[in-house]
mmCIF file of C-alpha atoms and ligand atoms in Angstrom:
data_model
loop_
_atom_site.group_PDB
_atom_site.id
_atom_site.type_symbol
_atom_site.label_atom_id
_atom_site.label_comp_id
_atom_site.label_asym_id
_atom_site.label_seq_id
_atom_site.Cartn_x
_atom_site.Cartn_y
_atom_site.Cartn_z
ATOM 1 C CA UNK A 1 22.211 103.761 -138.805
ATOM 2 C CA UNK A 2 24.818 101.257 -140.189
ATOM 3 C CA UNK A 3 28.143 102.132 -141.380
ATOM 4 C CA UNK A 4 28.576 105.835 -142.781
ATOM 5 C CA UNK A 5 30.674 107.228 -146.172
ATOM 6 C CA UNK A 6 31.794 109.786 -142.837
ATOM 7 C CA UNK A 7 33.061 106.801 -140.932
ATOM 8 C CA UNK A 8 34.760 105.259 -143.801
ATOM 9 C CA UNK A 9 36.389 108.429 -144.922
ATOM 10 C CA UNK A 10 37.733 108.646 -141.207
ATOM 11 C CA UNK A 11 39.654 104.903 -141.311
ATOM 12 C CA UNK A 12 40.733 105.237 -144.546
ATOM 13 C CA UNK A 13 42.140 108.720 -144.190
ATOM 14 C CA UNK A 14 43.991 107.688 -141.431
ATOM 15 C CA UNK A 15 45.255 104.412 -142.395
ATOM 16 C CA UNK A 16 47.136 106.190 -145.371
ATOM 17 C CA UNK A 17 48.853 108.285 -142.035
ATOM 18 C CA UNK A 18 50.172 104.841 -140.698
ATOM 19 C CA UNK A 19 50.969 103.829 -144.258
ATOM 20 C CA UNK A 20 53.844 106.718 -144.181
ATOM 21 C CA UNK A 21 55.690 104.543 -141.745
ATOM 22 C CA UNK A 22 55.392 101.483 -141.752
ATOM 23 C CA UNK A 23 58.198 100.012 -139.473
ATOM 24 C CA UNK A 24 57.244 102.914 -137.008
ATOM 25 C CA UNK A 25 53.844 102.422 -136.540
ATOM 26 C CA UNK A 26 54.424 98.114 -136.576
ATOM 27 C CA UNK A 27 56.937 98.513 -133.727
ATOM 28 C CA UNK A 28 54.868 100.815 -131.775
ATOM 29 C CA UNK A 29 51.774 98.522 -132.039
ATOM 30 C CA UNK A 30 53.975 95.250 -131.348
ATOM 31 C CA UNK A 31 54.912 97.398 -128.358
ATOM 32 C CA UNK A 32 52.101 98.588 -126.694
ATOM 33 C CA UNK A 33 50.103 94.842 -127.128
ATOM 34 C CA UNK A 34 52.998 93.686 -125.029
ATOM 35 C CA UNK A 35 52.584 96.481 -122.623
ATOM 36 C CA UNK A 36 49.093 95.464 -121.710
ATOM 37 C CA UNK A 37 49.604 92.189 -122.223
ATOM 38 C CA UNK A 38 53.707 90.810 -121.804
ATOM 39 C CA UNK A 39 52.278 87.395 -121.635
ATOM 40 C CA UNK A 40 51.534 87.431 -125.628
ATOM 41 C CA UNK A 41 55.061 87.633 -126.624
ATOM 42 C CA UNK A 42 55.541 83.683 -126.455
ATOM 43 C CA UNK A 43 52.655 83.568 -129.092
ATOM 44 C CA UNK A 44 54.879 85.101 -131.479
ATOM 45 C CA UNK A 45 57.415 83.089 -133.253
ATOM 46 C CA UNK A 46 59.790 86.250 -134.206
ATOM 47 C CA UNK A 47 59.599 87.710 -130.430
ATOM 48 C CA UNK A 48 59.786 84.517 -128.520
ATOM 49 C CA UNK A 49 63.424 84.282 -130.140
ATOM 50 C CA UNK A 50 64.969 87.713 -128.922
ATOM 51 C CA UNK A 51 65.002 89.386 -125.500
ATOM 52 C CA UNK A 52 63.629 92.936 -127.191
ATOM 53 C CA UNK A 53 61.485 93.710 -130.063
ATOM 54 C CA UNK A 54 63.011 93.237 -133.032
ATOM 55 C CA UNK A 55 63.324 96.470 -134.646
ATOM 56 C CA UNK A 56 63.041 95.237 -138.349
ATOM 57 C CA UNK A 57 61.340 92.188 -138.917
ATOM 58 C CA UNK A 58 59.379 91.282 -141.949
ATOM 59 C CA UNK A 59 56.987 88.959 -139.801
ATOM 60 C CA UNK A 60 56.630 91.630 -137.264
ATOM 61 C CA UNK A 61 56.073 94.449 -140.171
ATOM 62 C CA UNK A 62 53.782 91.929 -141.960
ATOM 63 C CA UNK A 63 51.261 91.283 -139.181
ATOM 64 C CA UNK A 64 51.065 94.883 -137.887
ATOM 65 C CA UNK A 65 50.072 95.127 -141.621
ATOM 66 C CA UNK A 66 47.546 92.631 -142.102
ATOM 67 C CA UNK A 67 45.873 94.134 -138.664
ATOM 68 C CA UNK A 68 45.780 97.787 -140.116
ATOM 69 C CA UNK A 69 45.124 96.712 -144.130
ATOM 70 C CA UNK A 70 42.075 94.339 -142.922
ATOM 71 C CA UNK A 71 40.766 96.578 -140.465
ATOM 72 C CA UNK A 72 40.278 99.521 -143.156
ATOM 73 C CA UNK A 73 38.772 96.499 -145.898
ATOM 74 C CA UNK A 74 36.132 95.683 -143.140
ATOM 75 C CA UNK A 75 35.229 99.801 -142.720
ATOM 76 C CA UNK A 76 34.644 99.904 -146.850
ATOM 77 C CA UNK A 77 32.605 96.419 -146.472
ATOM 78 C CA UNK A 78 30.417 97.556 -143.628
ATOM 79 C CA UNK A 79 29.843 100.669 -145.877
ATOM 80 C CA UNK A 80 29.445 98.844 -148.924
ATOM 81 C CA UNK A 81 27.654 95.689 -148.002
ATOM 82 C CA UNK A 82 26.397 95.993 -144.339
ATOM 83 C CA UNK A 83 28.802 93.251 -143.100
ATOM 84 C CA UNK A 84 32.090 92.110 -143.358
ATOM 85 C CA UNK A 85 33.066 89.595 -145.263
ATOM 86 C CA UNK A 86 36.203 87.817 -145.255
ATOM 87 C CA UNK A 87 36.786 85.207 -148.370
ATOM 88 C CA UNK A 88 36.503 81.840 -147.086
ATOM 89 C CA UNK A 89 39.773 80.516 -147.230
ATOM 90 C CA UNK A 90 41.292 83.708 -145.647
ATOM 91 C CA UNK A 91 38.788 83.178 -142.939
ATOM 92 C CA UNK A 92 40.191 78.914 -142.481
ATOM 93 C CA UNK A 93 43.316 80.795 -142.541
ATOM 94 C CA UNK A 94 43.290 83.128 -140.117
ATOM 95 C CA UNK A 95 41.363 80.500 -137.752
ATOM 96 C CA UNK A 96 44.059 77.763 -138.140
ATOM 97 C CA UNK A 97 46.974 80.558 -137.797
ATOM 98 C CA UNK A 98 45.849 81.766 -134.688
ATOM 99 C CA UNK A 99 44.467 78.453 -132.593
ATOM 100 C CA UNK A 100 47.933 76.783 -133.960
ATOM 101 C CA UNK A 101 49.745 79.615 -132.011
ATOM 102 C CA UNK A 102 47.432 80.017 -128.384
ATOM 103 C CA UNK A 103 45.570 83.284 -129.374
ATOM 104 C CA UNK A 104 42.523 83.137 -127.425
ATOM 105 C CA UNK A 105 39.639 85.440 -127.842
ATOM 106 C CA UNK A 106 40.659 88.035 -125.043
ATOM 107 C CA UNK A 107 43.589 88.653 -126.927
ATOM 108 C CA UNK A 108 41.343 90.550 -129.576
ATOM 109 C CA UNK A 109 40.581 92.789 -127.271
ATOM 110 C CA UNK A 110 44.373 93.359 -126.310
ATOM 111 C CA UNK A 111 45.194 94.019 -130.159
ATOM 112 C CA UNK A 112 42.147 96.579 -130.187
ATOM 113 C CA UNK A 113 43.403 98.863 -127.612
ATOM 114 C CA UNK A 114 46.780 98.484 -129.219
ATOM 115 C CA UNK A 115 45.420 99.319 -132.553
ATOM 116 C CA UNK A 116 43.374 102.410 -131.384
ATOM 117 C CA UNK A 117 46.108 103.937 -129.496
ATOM 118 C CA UNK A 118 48.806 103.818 -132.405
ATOM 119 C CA UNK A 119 46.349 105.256 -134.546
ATOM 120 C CA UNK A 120 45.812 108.119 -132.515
ATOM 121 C CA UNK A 121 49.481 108.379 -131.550
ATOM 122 C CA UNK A 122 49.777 108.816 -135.980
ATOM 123 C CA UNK A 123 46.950 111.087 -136.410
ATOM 124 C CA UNK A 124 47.982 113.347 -133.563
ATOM 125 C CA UNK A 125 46.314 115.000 -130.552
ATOM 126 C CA UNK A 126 44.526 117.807 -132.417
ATOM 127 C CA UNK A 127 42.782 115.334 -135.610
ATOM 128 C CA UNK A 128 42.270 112.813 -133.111
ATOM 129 C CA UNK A 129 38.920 112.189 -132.017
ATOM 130 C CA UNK A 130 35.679 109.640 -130.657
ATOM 131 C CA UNK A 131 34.209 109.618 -134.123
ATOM 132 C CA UNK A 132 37.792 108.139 -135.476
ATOM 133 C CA UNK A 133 38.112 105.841 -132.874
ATOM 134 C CA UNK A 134 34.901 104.014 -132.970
ATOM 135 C CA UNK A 135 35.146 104.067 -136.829
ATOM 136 C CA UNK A 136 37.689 101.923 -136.206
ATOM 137 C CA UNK A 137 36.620 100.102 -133.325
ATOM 138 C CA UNK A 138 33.854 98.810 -134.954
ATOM 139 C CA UNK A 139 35.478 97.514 -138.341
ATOM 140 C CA UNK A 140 37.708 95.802 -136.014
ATOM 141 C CA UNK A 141 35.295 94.358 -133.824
ATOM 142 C CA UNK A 142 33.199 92.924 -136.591
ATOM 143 C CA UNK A 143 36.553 91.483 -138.322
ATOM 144 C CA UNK A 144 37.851 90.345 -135.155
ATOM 145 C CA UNK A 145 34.212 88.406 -134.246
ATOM 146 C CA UNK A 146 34.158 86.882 -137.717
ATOM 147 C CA UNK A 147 37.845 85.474 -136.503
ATOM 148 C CA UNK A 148 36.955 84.048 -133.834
ATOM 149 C CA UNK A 149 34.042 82.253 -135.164
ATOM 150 C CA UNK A 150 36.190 80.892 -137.195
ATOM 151 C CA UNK A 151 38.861 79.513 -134.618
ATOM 152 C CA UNK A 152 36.199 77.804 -133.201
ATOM 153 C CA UNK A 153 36.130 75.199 -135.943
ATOM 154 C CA UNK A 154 39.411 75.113 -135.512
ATOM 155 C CA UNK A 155 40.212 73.440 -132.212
HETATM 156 C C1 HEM B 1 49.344 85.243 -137.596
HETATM 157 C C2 HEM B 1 46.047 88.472 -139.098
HETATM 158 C C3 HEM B 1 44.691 89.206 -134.491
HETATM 159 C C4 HEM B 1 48.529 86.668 -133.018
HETATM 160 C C5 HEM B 1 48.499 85.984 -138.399
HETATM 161 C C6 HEM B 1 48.501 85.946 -139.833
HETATM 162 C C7 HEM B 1 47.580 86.866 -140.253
HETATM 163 C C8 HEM B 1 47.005 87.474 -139.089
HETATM 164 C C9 HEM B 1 47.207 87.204 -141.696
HETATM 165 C C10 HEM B 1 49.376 85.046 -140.706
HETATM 166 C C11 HEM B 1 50.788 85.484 -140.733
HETATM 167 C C12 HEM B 1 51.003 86.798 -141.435
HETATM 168 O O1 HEM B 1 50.587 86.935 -142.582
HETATM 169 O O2 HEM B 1 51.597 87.695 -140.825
HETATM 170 C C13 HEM B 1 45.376 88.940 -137.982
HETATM 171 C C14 HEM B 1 44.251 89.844 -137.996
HETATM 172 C C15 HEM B 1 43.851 90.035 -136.698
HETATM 173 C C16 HEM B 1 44.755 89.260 -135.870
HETATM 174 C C17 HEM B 1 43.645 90.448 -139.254
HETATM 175 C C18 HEM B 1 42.755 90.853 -136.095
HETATM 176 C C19 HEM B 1 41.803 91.480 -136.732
HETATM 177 C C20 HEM B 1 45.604 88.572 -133.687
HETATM 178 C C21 HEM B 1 45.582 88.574 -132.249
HETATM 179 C C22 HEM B 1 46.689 87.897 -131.827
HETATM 180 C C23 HEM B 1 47.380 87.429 -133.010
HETATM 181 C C24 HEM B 1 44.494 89.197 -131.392
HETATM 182 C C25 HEM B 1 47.166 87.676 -130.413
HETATM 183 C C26 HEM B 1 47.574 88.668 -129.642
HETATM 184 C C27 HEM B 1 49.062 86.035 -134.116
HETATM 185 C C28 HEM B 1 50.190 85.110 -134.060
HETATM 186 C C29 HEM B 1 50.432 84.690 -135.373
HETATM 187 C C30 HEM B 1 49.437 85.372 -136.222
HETATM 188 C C31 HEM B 1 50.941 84.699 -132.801
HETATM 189 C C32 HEM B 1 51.561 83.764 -135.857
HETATM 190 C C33 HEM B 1 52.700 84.653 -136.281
HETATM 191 C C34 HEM B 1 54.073 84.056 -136.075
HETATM 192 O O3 HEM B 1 54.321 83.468 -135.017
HETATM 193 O O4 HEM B 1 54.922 84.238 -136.939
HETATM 194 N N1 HEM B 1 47.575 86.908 -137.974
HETATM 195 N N2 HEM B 1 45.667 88.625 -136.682
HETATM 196 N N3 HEM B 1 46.698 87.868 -134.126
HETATM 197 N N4 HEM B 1 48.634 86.178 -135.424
HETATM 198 FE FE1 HEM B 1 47.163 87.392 -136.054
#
């Protein structure tokens, strides 16, 4: 069975939790991808500057943001279309963005457990659950693999 409405419903219910606050949820994920991995703060122009995480930075807000907003656009394409589909010069984008600045495929895996674990940090203990998490998981993985074919044509 491909993508459900059910699944769907689940990311984008919960994405409008995180969308209550923003600079929360941004700093929480920026924090717990450099808990499992403190190596992949030198990728990042706006932490390589400062000692701690900045607590309000647009760049900072704005990728936490593109990781959360794309995520739930995959879950409605998988549902819609089967696939996901990111418009072509996004897609050069993205690949160019994230060779240019060391991000190697691992690190997709890195921002994944990141991403589930402030999602279920919003939602809460008690509306938390698997269902929700591999809703999510998968719209991410499938966004995340068209990525990094991309950065392959990108070296
Ligand atoms: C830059 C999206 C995964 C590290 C960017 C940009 C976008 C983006 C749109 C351009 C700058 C911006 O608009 O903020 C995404 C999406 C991802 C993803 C949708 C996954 C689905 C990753 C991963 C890493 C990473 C896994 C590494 C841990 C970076 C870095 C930059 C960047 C270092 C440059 C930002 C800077 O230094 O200012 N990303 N990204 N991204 N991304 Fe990602």
């Amino acid at each position: 069975m491909g993508f459900t409405e059910k699944q769907e419903g689940l990311v984008k219910e919960s994405w409008e939790v995180l969308k209550q606050d923003i600079p929360h949820f941004s700093l929480r994920f920026f924090s717990l991808i450099l808990e499992i991995a403190p190596g992949a703060k030198n990728m990042f122009s706006f932490l390589r500057e400062s000692e701690e995480i900045p607590q309000n930075n647009p760049k900072l807000k704005a990728h936490a943001v593109k990781v959360f907003k794309m995520t739930c656009e995959s879950a409605i394409q998988l549902r819609e279309k089967g696939e996901v589909v990111v418009a072509d010069t996004t897609l050069k984008y993205l690949g160019t963005v994230h060779v240019k600045s060391g991000v190697k495929d691992p690190h997709f895996g890195v921002v994944k457990e990141a991403l589930i674990r402030t999602i279920e940090e919003a939602i809460g203990e008690e509306k938390w659950n698997e269902e929700m998490k591999n809703a999510w998981g998968e719209a991410y993985d499938q966004l995340a693999e068209a990525i990094k074919a991309e950065m392959k044509n990108h070296h």
